[in-house]
Coordinates of C-alpha atoms in Angstrom, one line a residue:
X16 CA -77.4 -50.5 -15.3
X17 CA -74.3 -52.0 -16.7
X18 CA -71.2 -52.3 -14.7
X19 CA -68.0 -50.0 -15.2
X20 CA -65.6 -52.0 -17.4
X21 CA -61.9 -52.4 -14.9
X22 CA -58.9 -51.7 -16.9
X23 CA -57.0 -55.1 -17.6
X24 CA -53.5 -55.0 -17.3
X25 CA -51.8 -55.3 -20.6
X26 CA -50.8 -58.3 -22.0
X27 CA -46.6 -56.8 -22.5
X28 CA -45.0 -56.4 -19.4
X29 CA -42.4 -54.4 -20.9
X30 CA -45.1 -51.4 -22.1
X31 CA -45.5 -50.7 -18.4
X32 CA -45.0 -47.2 -18.3
X33 CA -44.8 -46.2 -14.7
X34 CA -43.6 -42.7 -13.9
X35 CA -42.0 -43.5 -10.1
X36 CA -39.6 -46.0 -12.4
X37 CA -38.6 -44.3 -14.8
X38 CA -35.4 -42.4 -13.1
X39 CA -33.9 -39.1 -13.0
X40 CA -30.9 -37.2 -15.9
X41 CA -27.7 -35.5 -13.8
X42 CA -26.1 -33.3 -16.0
X43 CA -22.6 -32.9 -14.1
X44 CA -21.1 -29.6 -14.7
X45 CA -17.9 -31.4 -15.8
X46 CA -20.1 -32.3 -19.0
X47 CA -21.1 -29.1 -19.5
X48 CA -17.6 -27.3 -19.4
X49 CA -17.0 -29.2 -22.6
X50 CA -19.6 -28.9 -24.2
X51 CA -19.7 -24.9 -24.3
X52 CA -15.7 -24.9 -24.5
X53 CA -16.1 -27.5 -28.1
X54 CA -18.8 -25.4 -28.8
X55 CA -16.6 -22.5 -28.6
X56 CA -14.1 -24.0 -30.9
X57 CA -15.8 -24.6 -33.6
X58 CA -16.6 -20.7 -34.4
X59 CA -13.3 -19.0 -37.1
X60 CA -10.5 -17.7 -35.2
X61 CA -10.9 -18.9 -31.8
X62 CA -7.5 -22.2 -31.3
X63 CA -6.9 -24.0 -28.3
X64 CA -4.0 -23.2 -26.4
X65 CA -2.3 -25.1 -23.6
X66 CA 1.1 -25.6 -21.9
X67 CA 3.2 -28.3 -20.2
X68 CA 1.2 -27.4 -17.4
X69 CA -2.3 -27.5 -18.3
X70 CA -2.7 -31.2 -17.3
X71 CA -2.0 -29.8 -13.6
X72 CA -2.8 -26.5 -13.7
X73 CA -6.2 -26.9 -15.4
X74 CA -5.5 -23.7 -17.7
X75 CA -5.9 -24.9 -21.4
X76 CA -8.2 -22.7 -23.4
X77 CA -10.8 -22.7 -24.3
X78 CA -12.2 -23.3 -20.5
X79 CA -15.7 -22.9 -18.9
X80 CA -16.2 -22.3 -15.5
X81 CA -20.3 -22.7 -14.8
X82 CA -22.5 -23.5 -12.4
X83 CA -26.0 -24.8 -12.3
X84 CA -28.7 -24.3 -10.5
X85 CA -32.4 -25.9 -11.0
X86 CA -32.7 -26.1 -15.4
X87 CA -30.3 -22.8 -15.9
X88 CA -26.9 -22.4 -16.1
X89 CA -24.3 -19.8 -15.7
X90 CA -21.3 -19.7 -18.1
X91 CA -17.6 -18.1 -17.9
X92 CA -15.9 -18.8 -21.1
X93 CA -12.2 -18.1 -21.0
X94 CA -11.0 -17.7 -25.0
X95 CA -7.7 -18.4 -27.0
X96 CA -8.1 -16.1 -30.5
X97 CA -6.5 -15.9 -33.6
X98 CA -5.0 -12.8 -34.5
X99 CA -5.9 -10.0 -36.4
X100 CA -9.8 -10.3 -35.2
X101 CA -12.7 -8.4 -34.1
X102 CA -13.5 -9.2 -30.9
X103 CA -17.4 -7.4 -30.5
X104 CA -17.9 -10.1 -33.6
X105 CA -15.9 -13.1 -32.3
X106 CA -17.3 -13.2 -28.3
X107 CA -20.9 -12.5 -30.3
X108 CA -20.0 -15.5 -32.5
X109 CA -18.7 -17.6 -29.3
X110 CA -22.0 -17.0 -27.5
X111 CA -24.0 -17.2 -29.7
X112 CA -22.9 -20.6 -30.3
X113 CA -21.9 -21.8 -26.9
X114 CA -25.6 -20.7 -26.3
X115 CA -27.1 -22.8 -28.8
X116 CA -25.3 -26.1 -27.7
X117 CA -26.2 -26.3 -24.3
X118 CA -30.0 -25.6 -25.0
X119 CA -29.5 -28.4 -27.8
X120 CA -27.5 -31.1 -25.7
X121 CA -28.4 -30.4 -22.3
X122 CA -31.6 -28.6 -22.1
X123 CA -30.8 -26.2 -19.6
X124 CA -31.2 -22.6 -19.8
X125 CA -28.6 -20.4 -20.3
X126 CA -29.6 -17.8 -17.7
X127 CA -25.3 -16.1 -17.9
X128 CA -22.5 -16.4 -20.8
X129 CA -19.5 -14.1 -20.5
X130 CA -16.8 -14.7 -23.1
X131 CA -13.7 -13.2 -22.1
X132 CA -10.5 -12.9 -24.8
X133 CA -8.1 -13.8 -22.5
X134 CA -5.0 -14.7 -25.0
X135 CA -4.4 -13.6 -28.7
X136 CA -2.7 -16.2 -31.1
X137 CA -1.4 -15.1 -34.7
X138 CA -2.2 -17.3 -37.2
X139 CA -0.5 -20.0 -38.5
X140 CA 0.0 -20.7 -42.2
X141 CA -1.3 -24.3 -44.1
X142 CA -2.4 -25.3 -40.9
X143 CA -6.1 -26.4 -40.1
X144 CA -7.9 -25.8 -36.9
X145 CA -9.1 -28.3 -35.0
X146 CA -12.4 -29.1 -34.3
X147 CA -13.8 -31.1 -31.8
X148 CA -17.2 -31.7 -33.3
X149 CA -18.5 -31.5 -36.5
X150 CA -19.9 -27.9 -37.7
X151 CA -23.1 -28.9 -38.4
X152 CA -24.7 -25.2 -38.9
X153 CA -23.4 -21.5 -40.6
X154 CA -22.8 -18.6 -38.9
X155 CA -26.2 -17.2 -40.5
X156 CA -28.4 -20.3 -38.6
X157 CA -27.2 -19.5 -35.3
X158 CA -27.7 -15.6 -35.1
X159 CA -30.9 -15.8 -37.0
X160 CA -32.6 -19.0 -36.2
X161 CA -31.6 -20.2 -32.6
X162 CA -31.8 -16.8 -31.3
X163 CA -34.6 -14.0 -30.4
X164 CA -34.0 -10.8 -31.2
X165 CA -31.6 -8.5 -28.8
X166 CA -32.5 -5.6 -26.8
X167 CA -30.3 -2.6 -27.2
X168 CA -27.3 -2.5 -24.1
X169 CA -27.1 0.1 -22.2
X170 CA -23.5 1.3 -22.6
X171 CA -21.7 2.0 -19.8
X172 CA -18.9 4.2 -19.3
X173 CA -15.5 2.1 -18.2
X174 CA -13.5 3.3 -15.4
X175 CA -10.7 5.0 -16.4
X176 CA -7.1 3.5 -15.9
X177 CA -5.9 5.7 -12.4
X178 CA -2.9 5.9 -10.0
X179 CA -2.8 4.6 -7.1
X180 CA -4.1 6.7 -3.9
X181 CA -2.3 9.0 -2.5
X182 CA -3.7 7.4 0.7
X183 CA -2.0 4.3 -0.2
X184 CA 1.2 5.1 2.6
X185 CA -0.9 6.4 5.2
X186 CA -3.2 3.6 5.0
X187 CA -0.2 1.3 4.6
X188 CA 1.1 2.6 8.0
X189 CA -2.4 2.5 9.9
X190 CA -2.8 -1.2 8.7
X191 CA 0.8 -1.8 10.5
X192 CA -0.4 0.4 13.8
X193 CA -3.0 -1.6 13.7
X194 CA -1.6 -5.1 14.1
X195 CA 1.0 -3.5 16.5
X196 CA -2.3 -2.8 18.5
X197 CA -3.2 -6.1 18.8
X198 CA 0.1 -7.5 19.3
X199 CA 0.2 -5.0 22.4
X200 CA -3.7 -5.8 23.2
X201 CA -2.7 -10.0 23.2
X202 CA 0.3 -9.7 25.2
X203 CA -2.4 -7.7 27.7
X204 CA -4.6 -10.2 28.3
X205 CA -2.0 -13.1 28.3
X206 CA -0.3 -10.7 31.7
X207 CA -3.7 -10.5 33.3
X208 CA -4.7 -14.3 32.7
X209 CA -1.1 -15.3 33.9
X210 CA -0.2 -17.0 30.9
X211 CA 3.0 -14.4 30.2
X212 CA 4.6 -12.6 34.2
X213 CA 5.8 -9.2 32.2
X214 CA 4.5 -5.4 32.9
X215 CA 1.9 -4.0 31.3
X216 CA 2.6 -1.9 28.5
X217 CA -0.7 -0.2 28.2
X218 CA -1.7 0.4 32.0
X219 CA 1.9 1.6 32.9
X220 CA 1.3 4.1 29.7
X221 CA -2.4 5.6 31.1
X222 CA -0.7 6.0 34.6
X223 CA 1.8 8.2 33.0
X224 CA -0.2 10.0 31.5
X225 CA -2.2 10.7 33.9
X226 CA 0.7 12.0 35.8
X227 CA 1.5 14.1 33.4
X228 CA 1.9 18.0 33.3
X229 CA 2.4 21.1 31.1
X230 CA 5.4 20.6 29.4
X231 CA 6.7 23.4 27.0
X232 CA 7.4 20.3 24.6
X233 CA 3.3 19.5 24.1
X234 CA 2.3 22.7 22.2
X235 CA 4.7 21.8 19.0
X236 CA 3.5 18.2 19.3
X237 CA -0.2 19.5 18.7
X238 CA 0.2 21.5 15.9
X239 CA 2.1 18.4 14.4
X240 CA -0.2 16.3 15.5
X241 CA -3.2 19.0 14.0
X242 CA -1.0 19.1 10.6
X243 CA -0.5 15.5 9.9
X244 CA -4.8 15.2 11.4
X245 CA -5.5 17.7 8.2
X246 CA -3.1 16.1 5.9
X247 CA -4.8 12.8 6.0
X248 CA -7.6 14.0 5.2
X249 CA -6.7 16.0 2.1
X250 CA -4.9 12.9 1.0
X251 CA -7.9 11.1 1.7
X252 CA -10.2 12.8 -0.4
X253 CA -7.6 13.8 -3.1
X254 CA -9.1 12.2 -6.5
X255 CA -7.0 9.5 -8.2
X256 CA -4.9 10.7 -10.8
X257 CA -5.5 9.8 -14.5
X258 CA -2.1 7.2 -15.9
X259 CA -3.3 7.6 -19.1
X260 CA -5.2 9.0 -22.2
X261 CA -8.1 7.6 -23.9
X262 CA -8.1 7.3 -27.9
X263 CA -10.8 8.7 -30.1
X264 CA -12.8 5.4 -31.3
X265 CA -16.2 4.5 -33.0
X266 CA -17.7 3.5 -29.6
X267 CA -19.3 5.5 -27.2
X268 CA -17.3 5.1 -24.1
X269 CA -13.5 5.3 -24.9
X270 CA -12.4 2.1 -24.1
X271 CA -8.1 2.0 -25.8
X272 CA -5.9 4.6 -23.6
X273 CA -2.5 4.7 -23.5
X274 CA 0.1 6.1 -21.6
X275 CA 1.4 9.6 -21.5
X276 CA 5.3 7.8 -22.1
X277 CA 4.4 5.9 -24.5
X278 CA 2.4 8.8 -26.4
X279 CA 6.0 10.8 -26.4
X280 CA 7.6 7.8 -27.7
X281 CA 5.5 7.2 -30.6
X282 CA 6.1 10.7 -31.6
X283 CA 9.6 10.8 -30.8
X284 CA 9.8 7.5 -33.5
X285 CA 8.3 9.5 -35.9
X286 CA 10.3 12.5 -35.6
X287 CA 13.5 10.8 -36.0
X288 CA 12.6 8.9 -38.7
X289 CA 12.4 12.5 -41.1
X290 CA 15.5 13.5 -43.0
X291 CA 17.4 16.6 -41.1
X292 CA 16.1 15.0 -37.5
X293 CA 19.5 14.4 -35.9
X294 CA 17.6 12.7 -32.4
X295 CA 14.5 14.0 -31.0
X296 CA 13.2 13.5 -27.3
X297 CA 9.3 14.3 -25.7
X298 CA 7.6 14.8 -23.3
X299 CA 4.1 14.4 -22.9
X300 CA 2.2 16.7 -20.1
X301 CA -1.5 17.0 -19.3
X302 CA -0.9 21.0 -20.8
X303 CA 1.1 19.3 -24.1
X304 CA 4.2 17.3 -26.3
X305 CA 6.6 19.2 -26.2
X306 CA 9.6 17.8 -29.4
X307 CA 13.3 19.0 -29.2
X308 CA 14.4 18.5 -31.9
X309 CA 18.2 18.6 -33.0
X310 CA 18.4 19.4 -37.1
X311 CA 21.6 18.7 -39.2
X312 CA 23.8 21.8 -39.7
X313 CA 22.3 22.1 -43.7
X314 CA 18.4 21.7 -42.8
X315 CA 16.2 24.4 -43.1
X316 CA 14.7 24.4 -39.6
X317 CA 10.9 26.1 -40.8
X318 CA 10.6 23.5 -43.3
X319 CA 11.1 20.9 -40.9
X320 CA 9.1 22.1 -38.5
X321 CA 6.7 22.4 -41.5
X322 CA 7.2 18.5 -41.3
X323 CA 7.5 17.2 -37.9
X324 CA 3.9 18.7 -37.7
X325 CA 2.4 17.1 -40.4
X326 CA 3.7 14.2 -39.2
X327 CA 3.2 14.2 -36.0
X328 CA -0.2 16.3 -35.5
X329 CA -2.6 13.5 -37.3
X330 CA -1.0 10.6 -34.8
X331 CA -1.9 13.3 -31.6
X332 CA -5.6 14.3 -33.4
X333 CA -6.5 10.4 -32.7
X334 CA -6.8 11.1 -28.7
X335 CA -10.3 11.9 -27.0
X336 CA -8.8 15.0 -25.7
X337 CA -6.5 16.3 -28.1
X338 CA -2.9 17.9 -26.2
X339 CA -1.1 20.9 -28.5
X340 CA 2.2 20.0 -29.8
X341 CA 4.4 22.0 -29.5
X342 CA 8.0 22.4 -31.0
X343 CA 11.7 23.1 -30.2
X344 CA 14.2 22.6 -32.7
X345 CA 17.8 23.4 -32.4
X346 CA 20.2 23.3 -35.0
X347 CA 23.4 20.5 -34.4
X348 CA 26.4 22.8 -34.5
X349 CA 29.5 20.4 -35.7
X350 CA 32.7 20.9 -33.2
X351 CA 35.4 22.0 -34.7
X352 CA 38.5 20.8 -32.8
X353 CA 41.7 23.6 -32.4
X354 CA 45.3 23.0 -33.1
X355 CA 47.7 24.6 -31.1
X356 CA 50.7 25.1 -32.1
X357 CA 54.0 25.7 -31.1
X358 CA 58.0 25.4 -30.4
X359 CA 58.8 21.2 -29.2
X360 CA 61.8 21.9 -26.2

């Protein structure tokens, strides 16, 4: 019976490949941040933006914040965009470019990548965009070749701009009262331990309440406290007032809002630019847009009202919840100075 062959060591020591002698590769977060920022700069309309304090504050754009766990990475990418741009298309291109670069250069799986446009810069003519590394792919390669089919993203309606809660003043008073109560409690603790020599406030107050008998002023104070308690409950449950008006856009949910003040300024500006209008003042509330117009003395009020409606109503129709337009046109009456006649003394 033949004996089993004994493996012989290779003649070249350098050809020995032992798994335990290979070591490990560690990619630091700072390197991943630089790769993400460089990849973002390759996308058209993404520009570098910095200030004199960028070296100290680290607020240069594009800027990335990464969190790594094993072979996965999550990235928040902040960029500056060159105006004009399509925000949805630009963020999608940046997302695809950065995800592909991170996977190609680091081998990490991009678990989450958020692209945020935090600044806008105007385009400068005849200026070449700075690129950290050469562009080695086309946009079609990124979208078609390096990304899989995208599932439909559920549309989530963003929260509308709301005013400060009506309970904010009461909450501030409660917070101040809680701080005062904490101060009194700390003072009582120091008195009990003998650290501070003084008259206790809480014990004396309870003793005073214990000796208190019925007085005529107790009933009005009880009524006032009940009313304040009911008013506080109503204020706490009162919904916050919506401060902006949504615009009618192509999306499923409103994402662009205007203040009522801005809508009023737009209506006044459009009206004041019309011939025959001396002044215009607009008030926009929840029910209507009221424009008070002072017309020239030689203008036709009917014709001017028709012109104003044709100019302003299409702008108000851009609102998701259109409000009616109310016009109040008055004619300017020039003041005729009176001449007094008399005899000199």
